[in-house]
Short mmCIF file of C-alpha atoms and ligand atoms in Angstrom, two decimals:
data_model
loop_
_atom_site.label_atom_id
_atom_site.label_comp_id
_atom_site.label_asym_id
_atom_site.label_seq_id
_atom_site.Cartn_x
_atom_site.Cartn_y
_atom_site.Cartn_z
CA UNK A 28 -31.16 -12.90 2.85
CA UNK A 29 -28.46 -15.58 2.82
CA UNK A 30 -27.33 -17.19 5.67
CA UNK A 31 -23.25 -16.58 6.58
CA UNK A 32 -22.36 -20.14 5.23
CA UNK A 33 -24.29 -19.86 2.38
CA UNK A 34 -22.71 -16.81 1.49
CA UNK A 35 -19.67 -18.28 1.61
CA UNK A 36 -20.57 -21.56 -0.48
CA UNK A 37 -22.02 -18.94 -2.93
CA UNK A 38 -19.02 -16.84 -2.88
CA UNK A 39 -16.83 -20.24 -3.32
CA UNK A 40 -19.14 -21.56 -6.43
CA UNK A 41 -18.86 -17.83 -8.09
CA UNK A 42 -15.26 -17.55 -8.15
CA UNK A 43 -14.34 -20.95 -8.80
CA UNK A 44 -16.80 -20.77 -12.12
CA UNK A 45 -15.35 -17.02 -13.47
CA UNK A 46 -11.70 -17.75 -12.65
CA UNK A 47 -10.97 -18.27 -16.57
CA UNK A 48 -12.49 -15.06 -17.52
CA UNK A 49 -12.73 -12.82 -14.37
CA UNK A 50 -9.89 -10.63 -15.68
CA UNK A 51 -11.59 -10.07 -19.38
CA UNK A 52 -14.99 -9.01 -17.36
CA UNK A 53 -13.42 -6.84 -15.29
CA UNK A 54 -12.23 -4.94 -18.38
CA UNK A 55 -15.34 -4.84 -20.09
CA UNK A 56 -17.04 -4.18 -17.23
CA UNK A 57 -16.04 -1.33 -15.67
CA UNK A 58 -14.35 0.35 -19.14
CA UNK A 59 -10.80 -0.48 -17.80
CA UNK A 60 -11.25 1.89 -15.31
CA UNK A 61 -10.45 -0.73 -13.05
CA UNK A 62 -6.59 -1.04 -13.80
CA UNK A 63 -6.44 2.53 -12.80
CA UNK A 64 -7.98 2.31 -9.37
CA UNK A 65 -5.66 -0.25 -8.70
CA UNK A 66 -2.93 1.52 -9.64
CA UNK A 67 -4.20 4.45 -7.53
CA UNK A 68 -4.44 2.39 -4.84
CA UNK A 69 -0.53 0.68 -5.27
CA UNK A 70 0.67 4.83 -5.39
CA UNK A 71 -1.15 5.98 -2.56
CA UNK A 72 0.73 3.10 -0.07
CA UNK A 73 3.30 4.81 1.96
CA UNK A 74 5.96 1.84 1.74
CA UNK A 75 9.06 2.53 3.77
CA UNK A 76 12.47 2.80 1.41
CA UNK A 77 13.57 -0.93 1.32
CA UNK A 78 10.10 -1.95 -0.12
CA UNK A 79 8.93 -3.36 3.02
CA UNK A 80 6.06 -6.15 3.35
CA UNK A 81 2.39 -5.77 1.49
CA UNK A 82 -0.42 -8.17 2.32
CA UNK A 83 -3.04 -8.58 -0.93
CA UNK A 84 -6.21 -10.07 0.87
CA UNK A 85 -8.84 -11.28 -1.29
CA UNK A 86 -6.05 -10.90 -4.17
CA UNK A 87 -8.28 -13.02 -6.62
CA UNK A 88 -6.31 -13.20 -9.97
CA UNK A 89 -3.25 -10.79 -8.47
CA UNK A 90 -4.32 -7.21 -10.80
CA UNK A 91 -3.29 -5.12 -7.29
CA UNK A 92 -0.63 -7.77 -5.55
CA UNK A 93 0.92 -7.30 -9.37
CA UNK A 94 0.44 -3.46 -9.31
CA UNK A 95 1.96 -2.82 -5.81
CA UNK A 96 4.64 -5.29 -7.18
CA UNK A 97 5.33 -3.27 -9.70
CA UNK A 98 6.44 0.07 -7.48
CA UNK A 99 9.83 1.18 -7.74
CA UNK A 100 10.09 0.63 -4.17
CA UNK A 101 9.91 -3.21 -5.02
CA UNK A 102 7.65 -4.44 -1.94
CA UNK A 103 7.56 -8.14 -1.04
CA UNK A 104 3.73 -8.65 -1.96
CA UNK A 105 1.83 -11.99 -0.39
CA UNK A 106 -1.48 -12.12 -2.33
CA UNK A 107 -4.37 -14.48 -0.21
CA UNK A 108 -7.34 -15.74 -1.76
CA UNK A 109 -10.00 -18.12 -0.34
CA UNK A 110 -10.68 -19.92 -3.83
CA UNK A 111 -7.14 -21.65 -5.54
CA UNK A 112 -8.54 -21.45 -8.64
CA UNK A 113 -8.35 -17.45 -8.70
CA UNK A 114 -4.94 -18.02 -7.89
CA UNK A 115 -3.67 -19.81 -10.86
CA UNK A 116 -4.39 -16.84 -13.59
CA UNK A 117 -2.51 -14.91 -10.66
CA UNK A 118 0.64 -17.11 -10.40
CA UNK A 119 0.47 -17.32 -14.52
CA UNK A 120 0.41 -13.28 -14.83
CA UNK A 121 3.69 -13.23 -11.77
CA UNK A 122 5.87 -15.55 -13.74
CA UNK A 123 5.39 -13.36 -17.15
CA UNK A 124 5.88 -10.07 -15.38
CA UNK A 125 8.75 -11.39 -13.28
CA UNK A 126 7.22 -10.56 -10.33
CA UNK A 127 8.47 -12.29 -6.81
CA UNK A 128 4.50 -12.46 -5.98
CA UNK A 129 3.59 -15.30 -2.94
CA UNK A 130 0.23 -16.42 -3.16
CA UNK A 131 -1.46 -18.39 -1.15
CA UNK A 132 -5.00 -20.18 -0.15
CA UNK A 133 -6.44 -18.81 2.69
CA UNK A 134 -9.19 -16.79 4.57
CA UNK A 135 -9.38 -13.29 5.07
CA UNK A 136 -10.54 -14.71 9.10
CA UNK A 137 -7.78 -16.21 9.93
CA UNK A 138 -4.47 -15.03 8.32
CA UNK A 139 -1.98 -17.34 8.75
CA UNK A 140 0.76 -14.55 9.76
CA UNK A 141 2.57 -13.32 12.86
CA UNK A 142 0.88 -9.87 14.66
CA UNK A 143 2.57 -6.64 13.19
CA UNK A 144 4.12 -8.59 10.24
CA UNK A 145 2.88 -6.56 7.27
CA UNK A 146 3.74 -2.65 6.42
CA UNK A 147 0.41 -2.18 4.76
CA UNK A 148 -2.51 -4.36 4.00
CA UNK A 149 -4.81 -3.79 0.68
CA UNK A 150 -8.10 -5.70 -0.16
CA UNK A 151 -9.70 -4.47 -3.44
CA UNK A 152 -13.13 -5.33 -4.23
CA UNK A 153 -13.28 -8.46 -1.74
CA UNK A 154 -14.55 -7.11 1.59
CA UNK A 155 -17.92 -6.96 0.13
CA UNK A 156 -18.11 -10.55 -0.43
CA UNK A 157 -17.39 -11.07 3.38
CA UNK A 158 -19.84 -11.45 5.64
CA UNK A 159 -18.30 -10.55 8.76
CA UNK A 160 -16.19 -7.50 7.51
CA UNK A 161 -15.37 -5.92 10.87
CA UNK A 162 -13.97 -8.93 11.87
CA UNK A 163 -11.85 -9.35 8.50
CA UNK A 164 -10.62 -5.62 8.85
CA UNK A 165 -9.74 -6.18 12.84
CA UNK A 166 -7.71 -9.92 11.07
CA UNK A 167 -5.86 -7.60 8.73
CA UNK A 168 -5.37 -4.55 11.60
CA UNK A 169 -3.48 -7.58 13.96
CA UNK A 170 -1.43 -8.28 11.06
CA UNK A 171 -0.20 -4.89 10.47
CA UNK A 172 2.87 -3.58 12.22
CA UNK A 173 1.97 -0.35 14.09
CA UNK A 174 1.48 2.56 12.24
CA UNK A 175 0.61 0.73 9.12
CA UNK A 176 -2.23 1.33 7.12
CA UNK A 177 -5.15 -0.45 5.58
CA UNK A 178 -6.25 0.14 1.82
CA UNK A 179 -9.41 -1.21 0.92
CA UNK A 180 -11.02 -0.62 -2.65
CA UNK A 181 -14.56 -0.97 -3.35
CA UNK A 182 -17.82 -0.17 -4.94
CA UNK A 183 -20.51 1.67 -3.56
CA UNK A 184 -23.31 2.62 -5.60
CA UNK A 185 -22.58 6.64 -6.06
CA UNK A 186 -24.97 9.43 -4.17
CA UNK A 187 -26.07 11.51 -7.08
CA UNK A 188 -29.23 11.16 -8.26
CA UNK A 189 -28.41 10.76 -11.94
CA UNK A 190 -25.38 9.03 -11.98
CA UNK A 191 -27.38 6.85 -9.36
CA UNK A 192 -30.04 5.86 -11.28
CA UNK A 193 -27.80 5.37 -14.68
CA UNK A 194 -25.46 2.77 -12.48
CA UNK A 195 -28.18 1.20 -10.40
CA UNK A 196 -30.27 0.53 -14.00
CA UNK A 197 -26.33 -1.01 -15.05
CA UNK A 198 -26.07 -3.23 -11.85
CA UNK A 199 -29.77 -4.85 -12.03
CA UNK A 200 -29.80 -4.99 -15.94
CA UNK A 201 -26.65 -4.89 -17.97
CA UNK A 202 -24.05 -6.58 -15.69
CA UNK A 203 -25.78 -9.64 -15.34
CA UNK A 204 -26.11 -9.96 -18.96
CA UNK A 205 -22.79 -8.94 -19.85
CA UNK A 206 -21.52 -11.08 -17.26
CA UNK A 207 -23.36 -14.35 -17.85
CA UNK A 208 -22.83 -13.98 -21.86
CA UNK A 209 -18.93 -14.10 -21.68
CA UNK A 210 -18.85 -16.37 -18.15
CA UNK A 211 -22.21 -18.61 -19.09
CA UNK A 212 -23.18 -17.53 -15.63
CA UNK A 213 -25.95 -14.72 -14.96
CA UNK A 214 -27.01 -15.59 -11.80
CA UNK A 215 -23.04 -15.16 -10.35
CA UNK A 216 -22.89 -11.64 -12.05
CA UNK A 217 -26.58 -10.93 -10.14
CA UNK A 218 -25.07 -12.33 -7.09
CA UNK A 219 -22.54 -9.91 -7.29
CA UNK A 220 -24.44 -6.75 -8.53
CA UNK A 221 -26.81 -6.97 -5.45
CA UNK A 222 -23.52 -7.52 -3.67
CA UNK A 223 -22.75 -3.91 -4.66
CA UNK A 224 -25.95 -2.54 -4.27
CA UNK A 225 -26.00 -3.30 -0.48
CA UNK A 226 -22.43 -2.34 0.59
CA UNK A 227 -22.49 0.67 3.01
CA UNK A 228 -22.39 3.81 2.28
CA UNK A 229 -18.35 5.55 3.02
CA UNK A 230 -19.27 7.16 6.07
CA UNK A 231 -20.94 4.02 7.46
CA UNK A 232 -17.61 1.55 6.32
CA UNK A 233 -15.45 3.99 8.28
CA UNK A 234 -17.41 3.85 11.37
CA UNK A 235 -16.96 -0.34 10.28
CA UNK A 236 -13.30 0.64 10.23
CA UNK A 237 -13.24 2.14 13.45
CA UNK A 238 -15.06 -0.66 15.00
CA UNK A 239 -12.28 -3.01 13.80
CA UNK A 240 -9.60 -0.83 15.77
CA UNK A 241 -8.13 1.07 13.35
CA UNK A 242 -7.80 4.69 13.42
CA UNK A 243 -7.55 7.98 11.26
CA UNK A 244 -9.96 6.48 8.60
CA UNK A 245 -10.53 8.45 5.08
CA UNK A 246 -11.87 7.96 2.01
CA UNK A 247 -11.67 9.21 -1.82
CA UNK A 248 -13.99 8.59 -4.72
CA UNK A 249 -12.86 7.68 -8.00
CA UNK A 250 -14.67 7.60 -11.24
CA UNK A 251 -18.17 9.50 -9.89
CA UNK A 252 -18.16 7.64 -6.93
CA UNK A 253 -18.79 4.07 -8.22
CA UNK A 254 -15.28 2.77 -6.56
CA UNK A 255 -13.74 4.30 -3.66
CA UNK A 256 -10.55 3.72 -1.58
CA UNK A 257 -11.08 3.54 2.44
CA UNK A 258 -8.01 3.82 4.46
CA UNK A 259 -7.47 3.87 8.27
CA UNK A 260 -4.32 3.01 10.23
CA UNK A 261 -3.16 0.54 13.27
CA UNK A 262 -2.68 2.58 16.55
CA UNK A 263 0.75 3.18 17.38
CA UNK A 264 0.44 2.25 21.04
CA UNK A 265 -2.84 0.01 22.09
C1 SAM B 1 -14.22 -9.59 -6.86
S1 SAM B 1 -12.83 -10.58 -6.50
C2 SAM B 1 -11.53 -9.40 -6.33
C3 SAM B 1 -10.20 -9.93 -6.73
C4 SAM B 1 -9.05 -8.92 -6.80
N1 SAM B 1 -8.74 -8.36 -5.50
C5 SAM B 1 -9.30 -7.83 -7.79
O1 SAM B 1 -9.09 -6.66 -7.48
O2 SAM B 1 -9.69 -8.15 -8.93
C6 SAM B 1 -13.16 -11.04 -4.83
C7 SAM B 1 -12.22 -12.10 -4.30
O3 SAM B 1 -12.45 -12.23 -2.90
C8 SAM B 1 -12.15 -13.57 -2.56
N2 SAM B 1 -12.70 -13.87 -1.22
C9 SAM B 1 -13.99 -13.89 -0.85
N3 SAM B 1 -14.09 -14.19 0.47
C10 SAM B 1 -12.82 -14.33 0.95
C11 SAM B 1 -12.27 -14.63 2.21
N4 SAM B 1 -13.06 -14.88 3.28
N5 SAM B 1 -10.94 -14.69 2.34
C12 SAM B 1 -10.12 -14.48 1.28
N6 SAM B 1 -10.59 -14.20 0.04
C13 SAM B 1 -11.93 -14.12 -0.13
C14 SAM B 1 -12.79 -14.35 -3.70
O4 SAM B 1 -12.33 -15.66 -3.79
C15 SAM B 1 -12.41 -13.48 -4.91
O5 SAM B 1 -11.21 -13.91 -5.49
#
């Protein structure tokens, strides 16, 4: 087991290497099933009529800051990402969509906004690659005005014993080859299977959830329970 900064270091040398082709993998990947959990996820926000404000944490090359952008409610979306150079294929895809995105460097630790500045905060497929995720969630929970709620999109490796053993043979075997043929970097895609393979089960991340301070938390499974999307809310009164 890694130590905290290594993660990081590790996390920082993955993303920086499969900037240039993190959005083809991600396609191959998972089918394109991807584009449609984000999209699930930019639906399910409850954004007040004018729009209102949407922090992207973790935003990586923009797919969900782009897809909440996109809603005919026409949120201001600030996408953060700890590694620039996810953040270029991001700012490339805003300019051809026409999309008011922000985007910024930053940490998921220390968000450099104002408490109670955001209507809702998303992070898809990022908290996993965060070592201290209750922290991160409790970060994005100060952020959030009152009320608002927290999406967050991940993997989990599903509970039924077929589908199970089918993905778990996919994560140890076929991602790492897939991923290191098109990025010329196995090791990153094994990094980030095993990544997968130890993120908690939903029950357990909503206890996490709690533990951050938020409230109400729920979850729904998409595609047999290989992604899923947490929510829980910022009390109303402290
Ligand atoms: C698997 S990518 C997900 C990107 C994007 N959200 C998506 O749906 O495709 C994970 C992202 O998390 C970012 N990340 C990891 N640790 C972070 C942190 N502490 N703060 C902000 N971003 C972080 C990485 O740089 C990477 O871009």
């Amino acid at each position: 087991m890694m130590d905290e900064t290594t993660q990081v270091r590790e996390v920082r040398r993955i993303f920086n290497r499969v900037a240039p082709v993190y959005d083809l993998l991600n396609r191959i990947l998972s089918l394109r099933e991807d584009v449609r959990w984000r999209r699930f996820v930019a639906r399910s926000l409850r954004l007040p009529v004018d729009g209102g404000r949407v922090l992207d944490v973790a935003t990586g090359t923009g797919d969900l800051a782009l897809a909440i952008a996109a809603r005919p409610e026409r949120p201001r979306v600030v996408g953060l990402d700890l590694v620039p150079a996810m953040l270029t294929p991001a700012a490339r895809k805003a300019r051809r969509a026409g999309a008011p995105l922000a985007l910024l460097a930053g940490d998921a630790l220390r968000l450099p906004f104002p408490d109670a500045s955001f209507d809702a905060a998303t992070i898809a497929f990022g908290i996993r690659n965060i070592p201290r995720r209750v922290e991160a969630m409790a970060e994005m929970g100060r952020v959030l005005k009152p009320g608002g709620r927290l999406h967050v999109l991940e993997f989990t490796t599903p509970r039924r014993p077929a589908v199970r053993r089918l993905y778990t043979r996919y994560l140890r075997h076929l991602l790492p080859r897939l991923g290191g043929l098109v990025s010329g970097d196995a090791s990153s895609y094994q990094y980030l299977a095993d990544t997968i393979l130890r993120f908690p089960p939903p029950d357990e991340f909503r206890r996490e959830m709690v533990a951050a301070g938020l409230v109400a938390p729920r979850s729904h499974s998409l595609t047999q329970g290989i992604a899923w999307v947490h929510v829980a809310e910022k009390p109303l009164t402290d």
